[in-house]
Short mmCIF file of C-alpha atoms and ligand atoms in Angstrom, two decimals:
data_model
loop_
_atom_site.label_atom_id
_atom_site.label_comp_id
_atom_site.label_asym_id
_atom_site.label_seq_id
_atom_site.Cartn_x
_atom_site.Cartn_y
_atom_site.Cartn_z
CA MET D 63 110.50 91.10 120.41
CA ARG D 64 113.21 90.40 117.88
CA ILE D 65 112.31 89.69 114.19
CA VAL D 66 115.07 88.21 111.98
CA CYS D 67 114.50 88.83 108.15
CA VAL D 68 116.43 86.54 105.82
CA ALA D 69 117.34 87.05 102.25
CA GLY D 70 119.94 85.38 100.06
CA ALA D 71 119.32 85.33 96.30
CA ARG D 72 118.52 88.01 93.73
CA PRO D 73 114.73 87.89 93.86
CA ASN D 74 114.76 87.82 97.78
CA PHE D 75 116.12 91.35 97.97
CA MET D 76 113.07 92.96 96.31
CA LYS D 77 110.81 90.82 98.44
CA ILE D 78 112.42 91.57 101.83
CA LYS D 79 112.80 95.28 101.32
CA PRO D 80 109.16 96.34 101.81
CA VAL D 81 108.89 93.95 104.91
CA VAL D 82 112.10 95.37 106.57
CA ASP D 83 110.88 98.97 105.85
CA ALA D 84 107.40 98.39 107.23
CA LEU D 85 108.78 96.71 110.40
CA ASP D 86 111.39 99.51 110.84
CA ALA D 87 108.65 102.14 110.34
CA ARG D 88 106.73 100.60 113.18
CA GLY D 89 109.72 100.65 115.51
CA ALA D 90 110.20 96.81 115.56
CA ASP D 91 113.51 95.30 116.62
CA THR D 92 114.64 93.74 113.29
CA MET D 93 117.82 92.09 112.17
CA LEU D 94 118.68 91.59 108.35
CA VAL D 95 120.54 88.51 107.43
CA HIS D 96 122.13 87.80 103.99
CA THR D 97 122.76 84.11 103.55
CA GLY D 98 125.28 84.76 100.69
CA GLN D 99 123.60 82.39 98.25
CA HIS D 100 124.05 85.02 95.54
CA PHE D 101 127.31 86.93 95.90
CA ASP D 102 128.33 88.63 92.64
CA ALA D 103 127.97 92.37 92.92
CA ALA D 104 125.43 92.19 89.97
CA MET D 105 123.44 89.53 91.79
CA SER D 106 123.53 91.10 95.32
CA ASP D 107 125.20 94.39 96.15
CA VAL D 108 123.44 96.30 93.30
CA PHE D 109 120.10 95.67 94.83
CA PHE D 110 121.11 96.94 98.24
CA ASP D 111 122.44 100.14 96.54
CA GLU D 112 119.54 100.73 94.20
CA LEU D 113 116.71 99.76 96.51
CA GLY D 114 118.21 101.53 99.57
CA LEU D 115 117.98 98.25 101.40
CA ARG D 116 120.01 98.68 104.67
CA PRO D 117 123.26 96.65 104.88
CA PRO D 118 122.79 93.15 106.38
CA ASP D 119 123.52 92.89 110.07
CA ARG D 120 124.99 89.45 109.37
CA HIS D 121 126.37 87.80 106.22
CA LEU D 122 126.53 84.01 106.23
CA GLY D 123 128.69 83.55 103.15
CA ALA D 124 126.93 80.41 102.06
CA GLY D 125 127.77 80.66 98.36
CA SER D 126 127.03 78.12 95.60
CA GLY D 127 127.27 74.39 95.61
CA THR D 128 124.98 71.28 95.15
CA HIS D 129 121.54 71.68 96.67
CA GLY D 130 122.71 69.69 99.67
CA GLU D 131 125.82 71.74 100.22
CA GLN D 132 124.15 75.16 99.79
CA THR D 133 121.14 74.26 101.89
CA ALA D 134 123.31 72.79 104.63
CA ARG D 135 125.60 75.86 104.79
CA VAL D 136 122.59 78.15 105.24
CA LEU D 137 121.08 75.79 107.75
CA VAL D 138 124.19 75.74 109.96
CA GLY D 139 124.68 79.44 109.43
CA VAL D 140 121.14 80.42 110.55
CA GLU D 141 121.25 77.89 113.43
CA THR D 142 124.49 79.48 114.71
CA LEU D 143 123.11 82.90 114.30
CA LEU D 144 119.94 82.19 116.25
CA ALA D 145 121.98 80.61 119.06
CA GLU D 146 123.86 83.86 119.34
CA GLU D 147 120.97 86.20 118.61
CA PRO D 148 117.72 84.70 119.88
CA ALA D 149 114.71 85.76 117.85
CA ASP D 150 110.96 85.49 118.23
CA ILE D 151 110.13 85.41 114.61
CA VAL D 152 112.08 84.57 111.48
CA VAL D 153 110.78 85.98 108.17
CA VAL D 154 111.75 84.10 105.01
CA VAL D 155 110.73 85.06 101.46
CA GLY D 156 110.24 83.29 98.21
CA ASP D 157 111.27 79.73 97.25
CA VAL D 158 115.09 79.54 97.01
CA ASN D 159 117.38 77.18 98.95
CA SER D 160 118.06 79.91 101.50
CA THR D 161 114.30 80.14 102.18
CA VAL D 162 113.80 76.43 103.07
CA ALA D 163 117.10 76.24 105.06
CA ALA D 164 116.46 79.34 107.15
CA SER D 165 112.95 78.21 107.93
CA LEU D 166 114.11 74.69 109.05
CA ALA D 167 116.79 76.24 111.34
CA ALA D 168 114.28 78.65 112.70
CA ALA D 169 111.60 76.10 113.45
CA LYS D 170 114.11 73.86 115.26
CA ALA D 171 115.37 76.93 117.30
CA GLY D 172 111.80 77.50 118.52
CA CYS D 173 111.16 80.64 116.61
CA LEU D 174 107.92 81.44 114.80
CA VAL D 175 108.45 81.20 111.08
CA ALA D 176 106.78 83.60 108.71
CA HIS D 177 106.78 82.75 105.00
CA VAL D 178 106.20 85.60 102.58
CA GLU D 179 104.85 84.13 99.20
CA ALA D 180 103.23 81.17 100.87
CA GLY D 181 100.92 78.76 98.96
CA LEU D 182 102.32 79.12 95.45
CA ARG D 183 102.28 75.67 93.73
CA SER D 184 103.52 74.73 90.29
CA ARG D 185 102.62 71.03 91.09
CA ASP D 186 105.88 70.17 89.30
CA TRP D 187 107.99 68.26 91.81
CA THR D 188 111.00 68.18 89.45
CA MET D 189 111.38 71.98 90.23
CA PRO D 190 113.69 72.42 93.26
CA GLU D 191 111.63 75.57 94.11
CA GLU D 192 108.48 73.49 94.44
CA VAL D 193 110.07 71.33 97.09
CA ASN D 194 111.31 74.40 98.80
CA ARG D 195 107.76 75.92 98.73
CA VAL D 196 105.97 72.96 100.16
CA VAL D 197 108.50 72.32 102.94
CA THR D 198 108.77 76.04 103.87
CA ASP D 199 104.99 76.35 104.14
CA ARG D 200 104.94 73.26 106.34
CA LEU D 201 107.53 74.74 108.66
CA SER D 202 105.83 78.12 108.90
CA ASP D 203 103.48 79.55 111.47
CA TYR D 204 102.53 82.69 109.49
CA LEU D 205 101.59 82.01 105.79
CA PHE D 206 101.56 85.28 103.86
CA SER D 207 100.05 84.68 100.43
CA PRO D 208 100.16 86.99 97.36
CA SER D 209 96.95 85.84 95.72
CA ALA D 210 93.69 84.02 96.16
CA ASP D 211 94.88 80.79 94.32
CA ALA D 212 97.66 80.47 96.83
CA VAL D 213 95.24 80.73 99.78
CA GLU D 214 93.06 78.03 98.10
CA ASN D 215 96.23 75.75 97.83
CA LEU D 216 96.99 76.18 101.49
CA ARG D 217 93.42 75.47 102.54
CA ALA D 218 93.31 72.37 100.40
CA GLU D 219 96.58 71.16 102.09
CA GLY D 220 94.88 71.54 105.48
CA TYR D 221 96.42 74.74 106.85
CA ARG D 222 94.19 76.57 109.31
CA ASP D 223 92.60 79.90 108.41
CA ASP D 224 94.24 81.69 111.32
CA GLN D 225 97.60 80.90 109.85
CA ILE D 226 96.83 82.15 106.32
CA HIS D 227 97.03 85.84 105.48
CA LEU D 228 96.18 87.13 102.07
CA VAL D 229 98.41 90.19 101.95
CA GLY D 230 99.24 90.91 98.31
CA ASN D 231 102.57 90.93 96.61
CA VAL D 232 105.74 92.35 98.12
CA MET D 233 107.58 92.12 94.69
CA ILE D 234 105.01 94.56 93.31
CA ASP D 235 105.51 96.93 96.33
CA THR D 236 109.06 97.28 95.22
CA LEU D 237 108.22 97.55 91.52
CA LEU D 238 105.58 100.40 92.12
CA ALA D 239 108.07 102.23 94.44
CA ASN D 240 110.70 102.25 91.75
CA VAL D 241 109.25 102.14 88.32
CA GLU D 242 109.06 105.89 87.67
CA ARG D 243 112.63 106.33 88.80
CA ALA D 244 113.55 103.53 86.55
CA ARG D 245 111.82 105.01 83.53
CA ARG D 246 113.91 108.20 83.85
CA ARG D 247 117.16 106.27 83.28
CA PRO D 248 118.99 106.28 79.94
CA THR D 249 118.86 102.47 79.79
CA LEU D 250 117.06 102.05 76.46
CA GLY D 251 119.30 104.56 74.64
CA ALA D 252 122.42 102.99 76.06
CA LEU D 253 121.29 99.68 74.55
CA GLY D 254 120.26 101.25 71.28
CA VAL D 255 116.57 100.17 71.57
CA GLU D 256 113.39 102.26 71.51
CA GLU D 257 110.30 102.22 73.59
CA GLY D 258 107.95 99.41 72.52
CA ALA D 259 110.26 98.29 69.77
CA TYR D 260 112.25 95.47 71.36
CA GLY D 261 111.82 92.24 73.45
CA LEU D 262 113.49 91.34 76.72
CA ILE D 263 114.62 87.76 77.62
CA THR D 264 115.57 86.12 80.90
CA LEU D 265 116.36 82.38 81.26
CA HIS D 266 117.77 80.61 84.27
CA ARG D 267 115.61 77.55 85.16
CA PRO D 268 117.72 74.44 85.16
CA ALA D 269 115.26 72.65 82.96
CA ASN D 270 115.85 75.35 80.27
CA VAL D 271 119.52 76.21 80.54
CA ASP D 272 121.40 73.20 82.06
CA ASP D 273 120.77 70.92 79.05
CA PRO D 274 122.68 72.26 76.06
CA ALA D 275 120.23 70.76 73.63
CA MET D 276 117.22 72.55 75.29
CA LEU D 277 119.13 75.87 75.53
CA ARG D 278 120.06 75.51 71.81
CA THR D 279 116.35 74.96 70.92
CA LEU D 280 115.33 78.04 72.84
CA THR D 281 118.13 80.28 71.47
CA ASP D 282 117.25 79.14 67.88
CA VAL D 283 113.66 80.21 68.24
CA LEU D 284 114.68 83.41 69.95
CA GLY D 285 117.00 84.02 66.98
CA GLU D 286 114.06 83.70 64.64
CA ILE D 287 112.00 86.18 66.71
CA ALA D 288 115.02 88.56 66.62
CA LYS D 289 114.59 88.92 62.85
CA ASP D 290 111.43 90.87 63.58
CA LEU D 291 112.23 92.40 66.85
CA PRO D 292 115.61 93.12 68.46
CA LEU D 293 115.99 91.27 71.72
CA VAL D 294 117.98 92.14 74.89
CA PHE D 295 119.13 89.23 76.96
CA PRO D 296 120.65 89.98 80.41
CA VAL D 297 122.39 86.64 81.10
CA HIS D 298 121.98 84.92 84.65
CA PRO D 299 125.27 83.53 85.94
CA ARG D 300 123.79 79.90 85.76
CA THR D 301 123.22 80.48 81.96
CA ARG D 302 126.46 82.26 81.24
CA ALA D 303 128.88 79.38 80.69
CA ARG D 304 126.48 77.27 78.48
CA LEU D 305 125.55 80.33 76.34
CA ALA D 306 129.23 81.26 75.89
CA GLU D 307 129.65 78.05 73.90
CA MET D 308 126.87 78.85 71.49
CA ALA D 309 126.61 81.19 68.56
CA LEU D 310 123.69 83.50 68.75
CA ALA D 311 121.72 85.33 66.13
CA PRO D 312 122.81 88.94 65.53
CA GLY D 313 119.46 90.45 66.65
CA ILE D 314 120.09 89.27 70.26
CA THR D 315 122.13 91.51 72.52
CA LEU D 316 123.66 89.79 75.54
CA THR D 317 124.45 91.72 78.67
CA ASP D 318 125.57 90.92 82.17
CA PRO D 319 122.88 90.53 84.80
CA MET D 320 121.34 94.00 85.18
CA GLY D 321 120.77 96.17 88.14
CA TYR D 322 117.16 96.42 89.24
CA LEU D 323 116.40 99.91 87.87
CA ASP D 324 117.93 99.16 84.44
CA PHE D 325 116.01 95.84 84.27
CA ILE D 326 112.65 97.40 85.33
CA ALA D 327 113.23 100.20 82.84
CA LEU D 328 113.60 97.63 80.09
CA GLU D 329 110.74 95.54 81.23
CA ALA D 330 108.34 98.46 81.43
CA SER D 331 108.95 99.59 77.84
CA ALA D 332 109.36 96.18 76.18
CA LYS D 333 106.99 94.97 73.41
CA VAL D 334 107.21 91.55 74.80
CA VAL D 335 109.12 89.67 77.58
CA LEU D 336 110.19 86.04 77.17
CA THR D 337 111.13 84.46 80.47
CA ASP D 338 111.22 81.58 82.87
CA SER D 339 111.49 83.73 85.86
CA GLY D 340 108.84 83.81 88.64
CA GLY D 341 109.25 87.44 89.51
CA VAL D 342 109.26 88.65 85.91
CA GLN D 343 105.91 86.94 85.28
CA GLU D 344 104.47 89.02 88.12
CA GLU D 345 106.16 92.31 87.27
CA THR D 346 105.05 92.23 83.60
CA SER D 347 101.46 91.60 84.69
CA ALA D 348 101.62 94.67 86.98
CA LEU D 349 103.19 96.70 84.16
CA GLY D 350 100.64 95.50 81.47
CA VAL D 351 103.54 94.27 79.32
CA ALA D 352 103.06 91.02 77.34
CA CYS D 353 104.87 88.05 78.85
CA ILE D 354 105.61 84.67 77.34
CA THR D 355 106.66 82.10 79.89
CA LEU D 356 108.88 79.41 78.50
CA ARG D 357 107.84 76.74 81.03
CA GLU D 358 105.33 73.97 81.04
CA ASN D 359 103.51 75.29 84.12
CA THR D 360 103.48 78.30 86.49
CA GLU D 361 103.07 78.56 90.31
CA ARG D 362 101.60 82.02 89.54
CA PRO D 363 98.33 81.28 87.66
CA VAL D 364 96.89 84.66 88.57
CA THR D 365 99.26 86.25 86.07
CA VAL D 366 97.63 84.08 83.36
CA GLU D 367 94.00 84.47 84.67
CA LEU D 368 94.09 88.17 85.27
CA GLY D 369 97.52 89.40 84.03
CA THR D 370 99.36 89.50 80.81
CA ASN D 371 101.15 86.12 81.10
CA VAL D 372 100.82 83.28 78.56
CA VAL D 373 102.58 80.00 79.56
CA VAL D 374 103.71 78.37 76.26
CA GLY D 375 106.20 75.64 77.30
CA ARG D 376 109.24 74.98 75.15
CA ASP D 377 107.75 74.05 71.82
CA PRO D 378 109.37 76.32 69.12
CA GLN D 379 106.18 76.68 67.10
CA ARG D 380 104.12 77.79 70.09
CA ILE D 381 106.83 80.21 71.17
CA ARG D 382 106.99 81.72 67.70
CA ASP D 383 103.20 81.93 67.36
CA GLU D 384 102.77 83.63 70.69
CA ALA D 385 105.65 86.03 70.12
CA ARG D 386 104.14 87.00 66.65
CA ARG D 387 100.78 87.59 68.37
CA ALA D 388 102.27 89.82 71.01
CA ILE D 389 104.31 91.78 68.47
CA ASN D 390 101.19 92.28 66.16
CA ASP D 391 98.41 92.64 68.79
CA GLY D 392 100.11 93.70 72.03
CA PRO D 393 99.42 92.22 75.46
CA LYS D 394 96.25 90.23 75.96
CA PRO D 395 93.50 92.14 77.94
CA SER D 396 94.35 92.14 81.63
CA GLN D 397 92.98 93.36 84.95
CA GLU D 398 94.59 94.75 88.06
CA ILE D 399 95.37 91.84 90.41
CA PRO D 400 93.67 92.35 93.80
CA GLY D 401 96.18 93.25 96.58
CA TRP D 402 99.05 93.97 94.21
CA ASP D 403 98.85 97.59 95.23
CA GLY D 404 102.17 98.58 96.92
CA HIS D 405 101.09 97.92 100.50
CA ALA D 406 101.79 94.10 101.09
CA GLY D 407 104.75 94.87 103.35
CA ASP D 408 102.55 97.08 105.59
CA ARG D 409 99.98 94.35 105.83
CA ILE D 410 102.61 91.78 106.78
CA ALA D 411 104.17 94.03 109.48
CA ASP D 412 100.77 94.66 110.96
CA VAL D 413 100.05 91.00 111.27
CA LEU D 414 103.46 90.26 112.74
CA LEU D 415 103.18 93.01 115.31
CA ARG D 416 99.43 92.51 116.04
CA GLY D 417 98.69 91.94 119.70
CA GLY D 418 102.28 92.59 120.73
CA GLY D 419 103.80 89.85 118.61
CA PRO D 420 104.24 86.07 119.04
CA GLU D 421 102.48 86.07 122.41
CA GLY D 422 99.29 86.93 120.58
CA HIS D 423 99.83 84.10 118.15
CA VAL D 424 98.56 80.66 118.85
CA ARG D 425 101.22 78.23 117.81
CA PRO D 426 99.62 75.50 115.70
CA THR D 427 99.51 72.29 117.66
CA ASP D 428 97.15 70.36 115.30
CA ARG D 429 99.26 70.15 112.21
C1 LIG B 114 118.56 80.41 92.52
C2 LIG B 114 117.21 79.79 92.96
C3 LIG B 114 116.15 80.05 91.95
C4 LIG B 114 115.91 81.48 91.65
C5 LIG B 114 117.28 82.05 91.28
C6 LIG B 114 117.17 83.54 91.08
C7 LIG B 114 117.39 77.77 94.30
C8 LIG B 114 117.33 76.17 94.29
N1 LIG B 114 117.40 78.29 93.08
O1 LIG B 114 118.83 79.79 91.22
O2 LIG B 114 114.87 79.58 92.47
O3 LIG B 114 114.96 81.58 90.67
O4 LIG B 114 118.22 81.82 92.19
O5 LIG B 114 118.13 84.13 90.33
O6 LIG B 114 117.61 78.29 95.30
N2 LIG B 114 126.37 82.11 90.50
C9 LIG B 114 127.29 83.01 90.33
N3 LIG B 114 127.18 84.18 90.98
C10 LIG B 114 126.22 84.45 91.88
C11 LIG B 114 125.23 83.43 92.14
C12 LIG B 114 125.31 82.24 91.34
O7 LIG B 114 128.24 82.85 89.46
O8 LIG B 114 126.20 85.41 92.52
C13 LIG B 114 126.39 80.82 89.72
C14 LIG B 114 127.19 79.73 90.42
O9 LIG B 114 127.96 79.03 89.52
C15 LIG B 114 126.10 78.72 90.78
C16 LIG B 114 124.94 79.05 89.75
O10 LIG B 114 125.17 80.38 89.40
O11 LIG B 114 126.59 77.40 90.78
C17 LIG B 114 123.67 78.81 90.29
O12 LIG B 114 123.40 79.49 91.47
P1 LIG B 114 122.38 79.00 92.62
O13 LIG B 114 122.18 79.98 93.60
O14 LIG B 114 122.73 77.59 93.00
O15 LIG B 114 121.01 78.80 91.82
P2 LIG B 114 120.32 79.77 90.81
O16 LIG B 114 120.32 79.11 89.41
O17 LIG B 114 120.91 81.13 90.85
N1 LIG B 115 116.01 91.26 87.60
C1 LIG B 115 117.11 92.10 87.70
N2 LIG B 115 118.09 92.08 86.68
C2 LIG B 115 118.13 91.09 85.78
C3 LIG B 115 117.09 90.13 85.78
C4 LIG B 115 116.01 90.20 86.74
O1 LIG B 115 117.11 93.06 88.56
O2 LIG B 115 119.05 91.05 84.97
C5 LIG B 115 115.06 91.26 88.61
C6 LIG B 115 113.59 91.25 88.13
O3 LIG B 115 113.06 92.53 87.90
C7 LIG B 115 112.87 90.66 89.35
C8 LIG B 115 113.85 89.73 89.92
O4 LIG B 115 115.11 90.10 89.42
O5 LIG B 115 112.59 91.67 90.27
C9 LIG B 115 113.52 88.27 89.50
O6 LIG B 115 114.58 87.50 89.91
P1 LIG B 115 114.97 86.08 89.16
O7 LIG B 115 114.41 86.03 87.85
O8 LIG B 115 116.46 85.96 89.29
O9 LIG B 115 114.33 84.98 90.09
P2 LIG B 115 112.90 84.34 90.20
O10 LIG B 115 111.88 85.43 90.34
O11 LIG B 115 112.72 83.47 88.97
O12 LIG B 115 113.00 83.43 91.40
#
């Protein structure tokens, strides 16, 4: 049995690593494919180096473009690959364009499709990721969910129980495996900040950064927060050009996108994290660090219900108030999230290899 694992953009690399490792540890025949959606060294190579993710067996070189161009290049790339290297199961992770394109190619090639991070829903159809999530789940045979809310979403959409597997969170597998190593790095000193005495920012959602007026609104309020707390802002390539045209308050330190270990080191010791990232909402909850999400909704409600996340939207007053609360009072009370325990990759591999693989899996015929 051959299992092809696909990754293509920054957050995919942390998610695929525990799955590849768990499959390799069980002696499975695996192939790792990099779609090339992200390609800068700081958005791709650094994660292979720092996580010890083995080099991809194939690189599809898809690169950037419109949604149609990028999705189509991955679709053709994976279709060609599967024609040359037949696979039984194709594993896709997350919600990026590479995820939906690879799952479509795999389903048409007759492979079983396994979606890691199935069932997350923001219910915001203007988010490209929401379209990718819904379509990828529909194309998938194995639905691996990180949390009970995701399982509920899948059941409500009519997926059968034998397709749905509540396995926990692979992003947190990677976080727990690396956080102590990250804490030993000289990251804070190099940036001139001290433990618990700075904030960390990430912004890359099109709704926040593509419109200069919205980005200006957000950077203005961040500038006000920076009067009380120095802020470190590693800038995503999508955000770079727009931000370069704007003058920022002196308390905000901009950096290039960070490697995983430096970023985790900063995240773990921050007083507060202000973000629109999906993965960062999860990591801050697992680390017990206050997180303020600058979006109107989240597909990860468990980070709000049990974790440290507060979704505030883009209203400057709410952002200021919540930042002040986090600075004065620390993170809101939180609990451990069930299954976010470092073993999601193992559970996924066990399901995929159960009963000798796809022969043991009943392909859904009633969907
Ligand atoms: C993508 C995902 C998003 C995810 C994010 C993680 C989709 C629809 N979006 O958004 O869900 O949260 O990745 O970071 O799949 N660029 C570079 N170098 C790179 C990569 C991108 O310069 O290595 C620039 C390009 O100019 C490109 C822009 O960033 O046009 C956006 O890249 P793209 O992959 O299309 O979307 P992201 O905003 O990165
Ligand atoms: N991350 C990183 N360097 C950075 C910013 C983020 O290594 O400068 C990591 C972060 O720790 C998390 C992942 O990238 O593991 C989140 O990816 P991103 O925010 O790009 O995508 P999303 O999760 O929103 O899809």
